[in-house]
PDB file of C-alpha atoms and ligand atoms in Angstrom:
ATOM      1  CA  MET A   1      42.678  17.300  55.104  1.00  0.00           C
ATOM      2  CA  ASN A   2      44.278  20.698  55.683  1.00  0.00           C
ATOM      3  CA  LYS A   3      42.278  23.458  57.360  1.00  0.00           C
ATOM      4  CA  HIS A   4      41.082  24.718  53.953  1.00  0.00           C
ATOM      5  CA  LEU A   5      40.278  23.080  50.611  1.00  0.00           C
ATOM      6  CA  LEU A   6      41.904  25.385  48.091  1.00  0.00           C
ATOM      7  CA  SER A   7      43.454  23.013  45.557  1.00  0.00           C
ATOM      8  CA  ALA A   8      43.251  19.372  44.564  1.00  0.00           C
ATOM      9  CA  ALA A   9      46.945  19.359  45.454  1.00  0.00           C
ATOM     10  CA  ASP A  10      45.915  19.859  49.112  1.00  0.00           C
ATOM     11  CA  LEU A  11      44.467  16.348  49.078  1.00  0.00           C
ATOM     12  CA  SER A  12      46.242  13.070  49.756  1.00  0.00           C
ATOM     13  CA  ALA A  13      44.921   9.797  48.320  1.00  0.00           C
ATOM     14  CA  ALA A  14      43.662   8.988  51.831  1.00  0.00           C
ATOM     15  CA  ASP A  15      41.812  12.346  51.971  1.00  0.00           C
ATOM     16  CA  ILE A  16      40.119  11.659  48.638  1.00  0.00           C
ATOM     17  CA  THR A  17      39.121   8.147  49.642  1.00  0.00           C
ATOM     18  CA  ARG A  18      37.768   9.389  52.979  1.00  0.00           C
ATOM     19  CA  VAL A  19      35.681  12.157  51.342  1.00  0.00           C
ATOM     20  CA  LEU A  20      34.265   9.714  48.752  1.00  0.00           C
ATOM     21  CA  ASP A  21      33.485   7.131  51.449  1.00  0.00           C
ATOM     22  CA  THR A  22      31.809   9.760  53.622  1.00  0.00           C
ATOM     23  CA  ALA A  23      29.811  10.974  50.609  1.00  0.00           C
ATOM     24  CA  ALA A  24      28.657   7.409  49.960  1.00  0.00           C
ATOM     25  CA  HIS A  25      27.401   7.129  53.546  1.00  0.00           C
ATOM     26  CA  LEU A  26      25.710  10.511  53.297  1.00  0.00           C
ATOM     27  CA  ALA A  27      23.993   9.379  50.083  1.00  0.00           C
ATOM     28  CA  THR A  28      22.161   6.711  52.058  1.00  0.00           C
ATOM     29  CA  VAL A  29      20.791   9.453  54.308  1.00  0.00           C
ATOM     30  CA  THR A  30      19.718  11.749  51.487  1.00  0.00           C
ATOM     31  CA  ASP A  31      17.589   8.920  50.053  1.00  0.00           C
ATOM     32  CA  ARG A  32      15.440   8.857  53.203  1.00  0.00           C
ATOM     33  CA  ALA A  33      12.277  10.804  53.972  1.00  0.00           C
ATOM     34  CA  ILE A  34      14.044  12.942  56.603  1.00  0.00           C
ATOM     35  CA  LYS A  35      17.189  14.067  54.865  1.00  0.00           C
ATOM     36  CA  LYS A  36      18.697  16.382  57.470  1.00  0.00           C
ATOM     37  CA  LEU A  37      21.562  15.632  59.842  1.00  0.00           C
ATOM     38  CA  PRO A  38      22.217  17.749  62.954  1.00  0.00           C
ATOM     39  CA  THR A  39      25.990  17.666  62.467  1.00  0.00           C
ATOM     40  CA  LEU A  40      26.642  21.348  61.697  1.00  0.00           C
ATOM     41  CA  ARG A  41      23.889  22.813  63.867  1.00  0.00           C
ATOM     42  CA  GLY A  42      25.053  26.203  65.170  1.00  0.00           C
ATOM     43  CA  ARG A  43      27.629  26.599  62.388  1.00  0.00           C
ATOM     44  CA  THR A  44      27.349  29.202  59.646  1.00  0.00           C
ATOM     45  CA  VAL A  45      28.439  28.657  56.055  1.00  0.00           C
ATOM     46  CA  CYS A  46      28.702  31.622  53.681  1.00  0.00           C
ATOM     47  CA  ASN A  47      28.541  31.084  49.935  1.00  0.00           C
ATOM     48  CA  LEU A  48      30.559  34.006  48.567  1.00  0.00           C
ATOM     49  CA  PHE A  49      30.044  34.035  44.817  1.00  0.00           C
ATOM     50  CA  PHE A  50      31.668  36.705  42.646  1.00  0.00           C
ATOM     51  CA  GLU A  51      30.991  34.690  39.484  1.00  0.00           C
ATOM     52  CA  ASP A  52      27.807  33.092  38.208  1.00  0.00           C
ATOM     53  CA  SER A  53      27.042  29.508  39.138  1.00  0.00           C
ATOM     54  CA  THR A  54      24.098  27.142  39.091  1.00  0.00           C
ATOM     55  CA  ARG A  55      25.353  23.701  40.171  1.00  0.00           C
ATOM     56  CA  THR A  56      28.086  24.661  42.634  1.00  0.00           C
ATOM     57  CA  ARG A  57      26.203  27.400  44.467  1.00  0.00           C
ATOM     58  CA  ILE A  58      22.949  25.478  44.790  1.00  0.00           C
ATOM     59  CA  SER A  59      24.627  22.243  45.842  1.00  0.00           C
ATOM     60  CA  PHE A  60      26.773  23.957  48.490  1.00  0.00           C
ATOM     61  CA  GLU A  61      23.672  25.709  49.827  1.00  0.00           C
ATOM     62  CA  LEU A  62      21.697  22.485  49.962  1.00  0.00           C
ATOM     63  CA  ALA A  63      24.670  20.557  51.387  1.00  0.00           C
ATOM     64  CA  ALA A  64      25.063  23.018  54.267  1.00  0.00           C
ATOM     65  CA  LYS A  65      21.311  23.002  54.941  1.00  0.00           C
ATOM     66  CA  ARG A  66      21.171  19.187  54.917  1.00  0.00           C
ATOM     67  CA  LEU A  67      23.846  19.275  57.638  1.00  0.00           C
ATOM     68  CA  SER A  68      21.733  21.820  59.606  1.00  0.00           C
ATOM     69  CA  ALA A  69      24.162  24.733  59.201  1.00  0.00           C
ATOM     70  CA  ASP A  70      22.912  28.303  58.855  1.00  0.00           C
ATOM     71  CA  VAL A  71      23.596  29.522  55.334  1.00  0.00           C
ATOM     72  CA  ILE A  72      24.345  33.005  54.007  1.00  0.00           C
ATOM     73  CA  ASN A  73      24.219  33.373  50.246  1.00  0.00           C
ATOM     74  CA  PHE A  74      26.281  36.307  49.076  1.00  0.00           C
ATOM     75  CA  SER A  75      26.532  37.260  45.437  1.00  0.00           C
ATOM     76  CA  ALA A  76      28.631  40.205  44.358  1.00  0.00           C
ATOM     77  CA  LYS A  77      25.733  41.576  42.315  1.00  0.00           C
ATOM     78  CA  GLY A  78      23.507  43.436  44.747  1.00  0.00           C
ATOM     79  CA  SER A  79      26.189  43.689  47.464  1.00  0.00           C
ATOM     80  CA  SER A  80      28.522  46.528  48.456  1.00  0.00           C
ATOM     81  CA  VAL A  81      31.084  45.040  46.056  1.00  0.00           C
ATOM     82  CA  SER A  82      29.186  46.954  43.354  1.00  0.00           C
ATOM     83  CA  LYS A  83      30.018  50.137  45.351  1.00  0.00           C
ATOM     84  CA  GLY A  84      33.700  49.274  45.167  1.00  0.00           C
ATOM     85  CA  GLU A  85      34.198  47.269  48.386  1.00  0.00           C
ATOM     86  CA  SER A  86      37.280  45.080  48.153  1.00  0.00           C
ATOM     87  CA  LEU A  87      37.504  41.316  48.675  1.00  0.00           C
ATOM     88  CA  LYS A  88      39.505  41.947  51.846  1.00  0.00           C
ATOM     89  CA  ASP A  89      36.898  44.275  53.359  1.00  0.00           C
ATOM     90  CA  THR A  90      34.139  41.879  52.337  1.00  0.00           C
ATOM     91  CA  ALA A  91      36.061  39.068  54.062  1.00  0.00           C
ATOM     92  CA  ILE A  92      36.572  41.106  57.237  1.00  0.00           C
ATOM     93  CA  THR A  93      32.843  41.920  57.278  1.00  0.00           C
ATOM     94  CA  LEU A  94      31.932  38.233  57.011  1.00  0.00           C
ATOM     95  CA  GLU A  95      34.450  37.338  59.702  1.00  0.00           C
ATOM     96  CA  ALA A  96      32.844  39.909  62.003  1.00  0.00           C
ATOM     97  CA  MET A  97      29.513  38.147  61.469  1.00  0.00           C
ATOM     98  CA  GLY A  98      31.122  34.969  62.848  1.00  0.00           C
ATOM     99  CA  VAL A  99      30.964  32.665  59.836  1.00  0.00           C
ATOM    100  CA  ASP A 100      32.648  29.270  60.234  1.00  0.00           C
ATOM    101  CA  ALA A 101      33.191  28.477  56.565  1.00  0.00           C
ATOM    102  CA  ILE A 102      33.377  30.548  53.403  1.00  0.00           C
ATOM    103  CA  VAL A 103      32.797  28.895  50.039  1.00  0.00           C
ATOM    104  CA  ILE A 104      34.252  31.246  47.458  1.00  0.00           C
ATOM    105  CA  ARG A 105      33.966  31.467  43.691  1.00  0.00           C
ATOM    106  CA  HIS A 106      35.975  34.266  42.139  1.00  0.00           C
ATOM    107  CA  GLY A 107      37.112  35.251  38.657  1.00  0.00           C
ATOM    108  CA  ALA A 108      40.676  35.853  39.825  1.00  0.00           C
ATOM    109  CA  SER A 109      42.958  32.838  40.070  1.00  0.00           C
ATOM    110  CA  GLY A 110      44.353  32.698  43.604  1.00  0.00           C
ATOM    111  CA  ALA A 111      41.546  34.680  45.310  1.00  0.00           C
ATOM    112  CA  PRO A 112      40.727  31.812  47.767  1.00  0.00           C
ATOM    113  CA  TRP A 113      44.353  31.795  48.981  1.00  0.00           C
ATOM    114  CA  ARG A 114      44.190  35.547  49.739  1.00  0.00           C
ATOM    115  CA  LEU A 115      40.890  35.065  51.525  1.00  0.00           C
ATOM    116  CA  ALA A 116      42.395  32.297  53.657  1.00  0.00           C
ATOM    117  CA  GLU A 117      45.090  34.737  54.799  1.00  0.00           C
ATOM    118  CA  TRP A 118      42.505  37.246  56.009  1.00  0.00           C
ATOM    119  CA  VAL A 119      39.973  35.100  57.867  1.00  0.00           C
ATOM    120  CA  ASP A 120      39.938  32.442  60.569  1.00  0.00           C
ATOM    121  CA  ALA A 121      37.052  30.656  58.878  1.00  0.00           C
ATOM    122  CA  VAL A 122      37.571  27.528  56.798  1.00  0.00           C
ATOM    123  CA  VAL A 123      37.836  28.459  53.099  1.00  0.00           C
ATOM    124  CA  VAL A 124      36.613  26.219  50.278  1.00  0.00           C
ATOM    125  CA  ASN A 125      37.556  27.041  46.700  1.00  0.00           C
ATOM    126  CA  ALA A 126      34.425  26.758  44.543  1.00  0.00           C
ATOM    127  CA  GLY A 127      36.303  27.804  41.405  1.00  0.00           C
ATOM    128  CA  ASP A 128      38.961  30.514  40.980  1.00  0.00           C
ATOM    129  CA  GLY A 129      39.490  31.920  37.506  1.00  0.00           C
ATOM    130  CA  THR A 130      41.104  29.380  35.216  1.00  0.00           C
ATOM    131  CA  HIS A 131      42.984  27.804  38.097  1.00  0.00           C
ATOM    132  CA  GLU A 132      41.204  25.181  40.249  1.00  0.00           C
ATOM    133  CA  HIS A 133      37.829  23.716  41.169  1.00  0.00           C
ATOM    134  CA  PRO A 134      38.685  20.969  43.687  1.00  0.00           C
ATOM    135  CA  THR A 135      35.158  20.007  44.743  1.00  0.00           C
ATOM    136  CA  GLN A 136      34.258  19.478  41.072  1.00  0.00           C
ATOM    137  CA  ALA A 137      37.159  17.017  40.862  1.00  0.00           C
ATOM    138  CA  LEU A 138      35.960  15.216  43.993  1.00  0.00           C
ATOM    139  CA  LEU A 139      32.415  14.875  42.691  1.00  0.00           C
ATOM    140  CA  ASP A 140      33.759  13.666  39.350  1.00  0.00           C
ATOM    141  CA  LEU A 141      35.866  11.005  41.056  1.00  0.00           C
ATOM    142  CA  TYR A 142      32.865   9.986  43.140  1.00  0.00           C
ATOM    143  CA  THR A 143      30.838   9.606  39.930  1.00  0.00           C
ATOM    144  CA  MET A 144      33.565   7.541  38.257  1.00  0.00           C
ATOM    145  CA  ARG A 145      33.931   5.329  41.323  1.00  0.00           C
ATOM    146  CA  GLN A 146      30.253   4.426  41.044  1.00  0.00           C
ATOM    147  CA  ARG A 147      30.927   3.001  37.562  1.00  0.00           C
ATOM    148  CA  PHE A 148      34.457   1.604  37.744  1.00  0.00           C
ATOM    149  CA  PRO A 149      35.953  -0.737  40.349  1.00  0.00           C
ATOM    150  CA  SER A 150      39.239   1.162  40.676  1.00  0.00           C
ATOM    151  CA  PHE A 151      41.004   4.336  39.564  1.00  0.00           C
ATOM    152  CA  ASP A 152      44.178   2.342  39.046  1.00  0.00           C
ATOM    153  CA  GLY A 153      44.836   2.366  35.305  1.00  0.00           C
ATOM    154  CA  LEU A 154      41.470   3.985  34.493  1.00  0.00           C
ATOM    155  CA  ARG A 155      41.908   5.816  31.193  1.00  0.00           C
ATOM    156  CA  VAL A 156      40.390   9.302  31.209  1.00  0.00           C
ATOM    157  CA  ALA A 157      40.501  11.620  28.182  1.00  0.00           C
ATOM    158  CA  ILE A 158      39.811  15.276  29.005  1.00  0.00           C
ATOM    159  CA  VAL A 159      38.894  16.931  25.735  1.00  0.00           C
ATOM    160  CA  GLY A 160      38.440  20.526  24.647  1.00  0.00           C
ATOM    161  CA  ASP A 161      39.280  23.922  26.111  1.00  0.00           C
ATOM    162  CA  VAL A 162      41.863  22.807  28.667  1.00  0.00           C
ATOM    163  CA  LEU A 163      43.541  26.230  28.607  1.00  0.00           C
ATOM    164  CA  HIS A 164      40.698  27.984  30.408  1.00  0.00           C
ATOM    165  CA  SER A 165      39.559  25.029  32.513  1.00  0.00           C
ATOM    166  CA  ARG A 166      39.923  25.017  36.303  1.00  0.00           C
ATOM    167  CA  VAL A 167      37.988  21.738  36.214  1.00  0.00           C
ATOM    168  CA  ALA A 168      40.707  20.109  34.088  1.00  0.00           C
ATOM    169  CA  ARG A 169      43.535  21.209  36.399  1.00  0.00           C
ATOM    170  CA  SER A 170      41.858  19.875  39.534  1.00  0.00           C
ATOM    171  CA  ASN A 171      40.755  16.658  37.855  1.00  0.00           C
ATOM    172  CA  ILE A 172      44.174  15.878  36.379  1.00  0.00           C
ATOM    173  CA  GLN A 173      45.832  16.197  39.791  1.00  0.00           C
ATOM    174  CA  ALA A 174      43.223  14.191  41.690  1.00  0.00           C
ATOM    175  CA  LEU A 175      42.958  11.447  39.056  1.00  0.00           C
ATOM    176  CA  ALA A 176      46.725  11.107  38.663  1.00  0.00           C
ATOM    177  CA  LEU A 177      47.104  10.851  42.448  1.00  0.00           C
ATOM    178  CA  MET A 178      44.581   7.998  42.496  1.00  0.00           C
ATOM    179  CA  GLY A 179      46.403   6.112  39.730  1.00  0.00           C
ATOM    180  CA  ALA A 180      44.316   6.990  36.656  1.00  0.00           C
ATOM    181  CA  ARG A 181      45.924   7.584  33.266  1.00  0.00           C
ATOM    182  CA  VAL A 182      44.831  11.018  32.087  1.00  0.00           C
ATOM    183  CA  THR A 183      45.262  12.368  28.555  1.00  0.00           C
ATOM    184  CA  VAL A 184      44.255  15.900  27.637  1.00  0.00           C
ATOM    185  CA  VAL A 185      43.048  16.217  24.055  1.00  0.00           C
ATOM    186  CA  GLY A 186      42.468  19.350  22.011  1.00  0.00           C
ATOM    187  CA  PRO A 187      43.872  21.804  19.492  1.00  0.00           C
ATOM    188  CA  PRO A 188      47.343  23.126  20.435  1.00  0.00           C
ATOM    189  CA  PRO A 189      46.154  26.700  21.237  1.00  0.00           C
ATOM    190  CA  LEU A 190      43.750  25.287  23.852  1.00  0.00           C
ATOM    191  CA  ILE A 191      46.305  23.046  25.599  1.00  0.00           C
ATOM    192  CA  PRO A 192      48.517  24.953  28.065  1.00  0.00           C
ATOM    193  CA  ARG A 193      52.247  24.411  27.733  1.00  0.00           C
ATOM    194  CA  GLY A 194      53.674  22.288  30.518  1.00  0.00           C
ATOM    195  CA  ILE A 195      50.327  20.769  31.572  1.00  0.00           C
ATOM    196  CA  GLU A 196      52.069  17.349  31.648  1.00  0.00           C
ATOM    197  CA  ALA A 197      53.675  18.433  34.937  1.00  0.00           C
ATOM    198  CA  LEU A 198      50.277  17.998  36.613  1.00  0.00           C
ATOM    199  CA  GLY A 199      50.325  14.280  35.772  1.00  0.00           C
ATOM    200  CA  CYS A 200      48.819  13.837  32.299  1.00  0.00           C
ATOM    201  CA  GLU A 201      49.751  13.122  28.704  1.00  0.00           C
ATOM    202  CA  VAL A 202      48.832  15.373  25.785  1.00  0.00           C
ATOM    203  CA  SER A 203      47.258  14.435  22.466  1.00  0.00           C
ATOM    204  CA  TYR A 204      46.389  16.693  19.566  1.00  0.00           C
ATOM    205  CA  SER A 205      44.256  14.039  17.866  1.00  0.00           C
ATOM    206  CA  ILE A 206      40.535  13.686  18.595  1.00  0.00           C
ATOM    207  CA  ASP A 207      40.816   9.994  17.625  1.00  0.00           C
ATOM    208  CA  THR A 208      42.621   9.440  20.961  1.00  0.00           C
ATOM    209  CA  ILE A 209      39.349   9.659  22.861  1.00  0.00           C
ATOM    210  CA  ARG A 210      38.346   6.219  21.585  1.00  0.00           C
ATOM    211  CA  ASP A 211      41.049   4.678  23.798  1.00  0.00           C
ATOM    212  CA  ALA A 212      39.538   6.096  26.994  1.00  0.00           C
ATOM    213  CA  ASP A 213      37.186   4.522  29.523  1.00  0.00           C
ATOM    214  CA  VAL A 214      35.845   7.991  30.356  1.00  0.00           C
ATOM    215  CA  VAL A 215      35.597  10.884  27.903  1.00  0.00           C
ATOM    216  CA  TYR A 216      35.413  14.090  29.927  1.00  0.00           C
ATOM    217  CA  VAL A 217      34.220  16.935  27.702  1.00  0.00           C
ATOM    218  CA  LEU A 218      35.060  20.536  28.611  1.00  0.00           C
ATOM    219  CA  ARG A 219      32.997  23.600  27.839  1.00  0.00           C
ATOM    220  CA  MET A 220      34.347  26.106  25.330  1.00  0.00           C
ATOM    221  CA  GLN A 221      34.751  29.040  27.729  1.00  0.00           C
ATOM    222  CA  ARG A 222      34.132  31.868  25.323  1.00  0.00           C
ATOM    223  CA  GLU A 223      33.763  34.369  28.173  1.00  0.00           C
ATOM    224  CA  ARG A 224      37.393  33.786  29.217  1.00  0.00           C
ATOM    225  CA  MET A 225      38.864  33.957  25.708  1.00  0.00           C
ATOM    226  CA  LEU A 226      40.831  37.122  25.036  1.00  0.00           C
ATOM    227  CA  GLU A 227      39.332  39.303  22.367  1.00  0.00           C
ATOM    228  CA  GLY A 228      41.304  39.022  19.146  1.00  0.00           C
ATOM    229  CA  ALA A 229      43.084  35.816  20.189  1.00  0.00           C
ATOM    230  CA  ASN A 230      42.202  33.207  17.590  1.00  0.00           C
ATOM    231  CA  TYR A 231      42.275  30.012  19.608  1.00  0.00           C
ATOM    232  CA  VAL A 232      40.194  28.315  16.928  1.00  0.00           C
ATOM    233  CA  PRO A 233      39.273  29.567  13.447  1.00  0.00           C
ATOM    234  CA  SER A 234      35.556  29.498  14.293  1.00  0.00           C
ATOM    235  CA  LEU A 235      33.180  27.650  16.623  1.00  0.00           C
ATOM    236  CA  ARG A 236      31.743  25.845  13.613  1.00  0.00           C
ATOM    237  CA  GLU A 237      35.199  24.542  12.714  1.00  0.00           C
ATOM    238  CA  TYR A 238      35.929  23.655  16.337  1.00  0.00           C
ATOM    239  CA  THR A 239      32.766  21.567  16.447  1.00  0.00           C
ATOM    240  CA  ALA A 240      33.593  19.868  13.178  1.00  0.00           C
ATOM    241  CA  ARG A 241      37.123  18.943  14.284  1.00  0.00           C
ATOM    242  CA  TRP A 242      36.818  18.526  18.054  1.00  0.00           C
ATOM    243  CA  GLY A 243      33.162  18.141  18.942  1.00  0.00           C
ATOM    244  CA  VAL A 244      32.331  14.883  20.738  1.00  0.00           C
ATOM    245  CA  THR A 245      29.804  13.090  18.547  1.00  0.00           C
ATOM    246  CA  PRO A 246      28.430   9.525  18.625  1.00  0.00           C
ATOM    247  CA  GLU A 247      30.657   8.664  15.644  1.00  0.00           C
ATOM    248  CA  ARG A 248      33.813   9.565  17.605  1.00  0.00           C
ATOM    249  CA  LEU A 249      32.976   7.291  20.544  1.00  0.00           C
ATOM    250  CA  ARG A 250      33.184   3.568  21.130  1.00  0.00           C
ATOM    251  CA  PRO A 251      30.091   1.795  22.468  1.00  0.00           C
ATOM    252  CA  GLY A 252      30.111   1.735  26.266  1.00  0.00           C
ATOM    253  CA  GLN A 253      32.422   4.680  26.832  1.00  0.00           C
ATOM    254  CA  LYS A 254      31.248   6.883  29.692  1.00  0.00           C
ATOM    255  CA  VAL A 255      30.885  10.579  28.944  1.00  0.00           C
ATOM    256  CA  MET A 256      31.136  13.357  31.506  1.00  0.00           C
ATOM    257  CA  HIS A 257      30.849  17.154  31.367  1.00  0.00           C
ATOM    258  CA  PRO A 258      31.017  19.583  34.323  1.00  0.00           C
ATOM    259  CA  GLY A 259      28.268  21.789  32.925  1.00  0.00           C
ATOM    260  CA  PRO A 260      26.992  24.128  31.773  1.00  0.00           C
ATOM    261  CA  MET A 261      27.081  22.458  28.353  1.00  0.00           C
ATOM    262  CA  ASN A 262      27.177  24.138  24.969  1.00  0.00           C
ATOM    263  CA  ARG A 263      25.107  21.509  23.198  1.00  0.00           C
ATOM    264  CA  GLY A 264      26.047  21.288  19.561  1.00  0.00           C
ATOM    265  CA  VAL A 265      29.432  22.937  20.186  1.00  0.00           C
ATOM    266  CA  GLU A 266      31.757  20.760  22.293  1.00  0.00           C
ATOM    267  CA  ILE A 267      29.217  17.975  22.783  1.00  0.00           C
ATOM    268  CA  ASP A 268      26.551  16.609  20.479  1.00  0.00           C
ATOM    269  CA  ALA A 269      23.087  16.481  22.052  1.00  0.00           C
ATOM    270  CA  ALA A 270      22.862  12.763  21.216  1.00  0.00           C
ATOM    271  CA  VAL A 271      25.994  12.153  23.319  1.00  0.00           C
ATOM    272  CA  ALA A 272      24.810  14.348  26.196  1.00  0.00           C
ATOM    273  CA  ASP A 273      21.475  12.512  26.376  1.00  0.00           C
ATOM    274  CA  ALA A 274      22.771   8.979  25.821  1.00  0.00           C
ATOM    275  CA  ALA A 275      22.579   6.263  28.472  1.00  0.00           C
ATOM    276  CA  ASP A 276      26.366   6.278  28.817  1.00  0.00           C
ATOM    277  CA  ALA A 277      26.436   9.970  29.758  1.00  0.00           C
ATOM    278  CA  LEU A 278      27.022  10.522  33.489  1.00  0.00           C
ATOM    279  CA  ILE A 279      26.307  14.247  33.381  1.00  0.00           C
ATOM    280  CA  GLU A 280      23.130  14.242  35.456  1.00  0.00           C
ATOM    281  CA  ARG A 281      24.787  11.814  37.879  1.00  0.00           C
ATOM    282  CA  GLN A 282      27.635  14.300  38.321  1.00  0.00           C
ATOM    283  CA  VAL A 283      25.111  16.885  39.516  1.00  0.00           C
ATOM    284  CA  ARG A 284      23.649  14.371  41.999  1.00  0.00           C
ATOM    285  CA  SER A 285      27.155  13.557  43.222  1.00  0.00           C
ATOM    286  CA  GLY A 286      27.796  17.259  43.837  1.00  0.00           C
ATOM    287  CA  LEU A 287      25.359  17.400  46.725  1.00  0.00           C
ATOM    288  CA  VAL A 288      26.712  14.468  48.752  1.00  0.00           C
ATOM    289  CA  VAL A 289      30.351  15.221  47.978  1.00  0.00           C
ATOM    290  CA  ARG A 290      29.951  18.836  49.100  1.00  0.00           C
ATOM    291  CA  MET A 291      28.187  17.624  52.227  1.00  0.00           C
ATOM    292  CA  ALA A 292      31.182  15.358  52.841  1.00  0.00           C
ATOM    293  CA  VAL A 293      33.650  18.199  52.287  1.00  0.00           C
ATOM    294  CA  LEU A 294      31.858  20.543  54.726  1.00  0.00           C
ATOM    295  CA  TYR A 295      31.533  17.655  57.171  1.00  0.00           C
ATOM    296  CA  ASP A 296      35.222  16.813  56.950  1.00  0.00           C
ATOM    297  CA  LEU A 297      36.474  20.388  57.219  1.00  0.00           C
ATOM    298  CA  LEU A 298      34.134  21.490  59.995  1.00  0.00           C
ATOM    299  CA  THR A 299      34.114  18.446  62.266  1.00  0.00           C
ATOM    300  CA  HIS A 300      37.751  17.223  62.094  1.00  0.00           C
ATOM    301  CA  GLY A 301      36.990  13.857  63.705  1.00  0.00           C
ATOM    302  CA  PRO A 302      38.356  10.496  62.601  1.00  0.00           C
ATOM    303  CA  VAL A 303      36.311   9.025  59.782  1.00  0.00           C
ATOM    304  CA  GLU A 304      35.217   5.951  61.751  1.00  0.00           C
ATOM    305  CA  VAL A 305      33.598   8.166  64.385  1.00  0.00           C
ATOM    306  CA  LYS A 306      32.009  10.384  61.814  1.00  0.00           C
ATOM    307  CA  VAL A 307      30.584   7.544  59.781  1.00  0.00           C
ATOM    308  CA  ALA A 308      29.225   5.944  62.955  1.00  0.00           C
ATOM    309  CA  GLU A 309      27.609   9.282  63.799  1.00  0.00           C
ATOM    310  CA  ILE A 310      25.949   9.445  60.395  1.00  0.00           C
ATOM    311  CA  GLU A 311      24.590   5.923  60.783  1.00  0.00           C
ATOM    312  CA  GLU A 312      23.350   6.564  64.296  1.00  0.00           C
ATOM    313  CA  VAL A 313      21.354   9.604  63.192  1.00  0.00           C
ATOM    314  CA  ALA A 314      20.110   7.879  60.075  1.00  0.00           C
TER     315      ALA A 314
HETATM  316  N1  LIG B 401      30.441  22.813  37.059  1.00  0.00           N
HETATM  317  C1  LIG B 401      30.195  24.010  37.605  1.00  0.00           C
HETATM  318  O1  LIG B 401      31.023  24.581  38.323  1.00  0.00           O
HETATM  319  O2  LIG B 401      28.967  24.521  37.285  1.00  0.00           O
HETATM  320  P1  LIG B 401      28.391  25.919  37.776  1.00  0.00           P
HETATM  321  O3  LIG B 401      29.207  27.003  37.123  1.00  0.00           O
HETATM  322  O4  LIG B 401      26.944  25.930  37.349  1.00  0.00           O
HETATM  323  O5  LIG B 401      28.544  25.984  39.266  1.00  0.00           O
END
């Protein structure tokens, strides 16, 4: 892996496989009574969150703690950012504190790249605007790999508000790299022009989702929709035409959603709670995959050595 994890495009197929394999080894440790590893003892990880988060922030915090790192949780609310301090000055302040890794979530697309220019610390993109969310893609691939023998030819339909989805962009790139066949599905105003260049096909018919092995439902991101822009006539109509309901699925299809869900909008509650939904499993995957990412970026050793180290401690 590169020094930082900013984009799914930073990852080779070998990188993805190594992170997923490392996560699988770490999962065996997290099932034990003593869940902590000493690997990052003496290292400091800062979670720098300028946007709200539940899953990503908590799982990065727990991941760093499980690896024995010191953790600083910074949220813009309650910090000097509310007095007008810039991202650059915030970054320089953190650097002066001697942090080793900064996990950043920011509303501006590209913010993690700027941060990486200003600090020596490793930077991990935990979601930037509508752009990328690479660790979400890794945890999604980890979840799929638990259910399917191979990514090669796996059919994944990503359905809904693709336009505002950093999750979709990172997933398309990572899945395409691993050999999956990705189709994005939604109404034309919510499908960005040129998205095929990332490695997917486009469908404007909800019926397409029946062909998929995995139906990946995206949240309607109302908070990112420009006022006055009529992406859909109404939420009620969106749900009627594009909502993922039991009737629109084939038996046995796996359903995923990055969360938080708008139940009854993009996903029917019966689908979200069904046995074929992997949504809770995605959250579980987040912990071990983020442990693996921090482990990989902060230890830089060959995977064989690192896996042996995990087993020795376990
Ligand atoms: N999937 C995801 O990024 O969730 P949070 O916004 O809760 O972190």
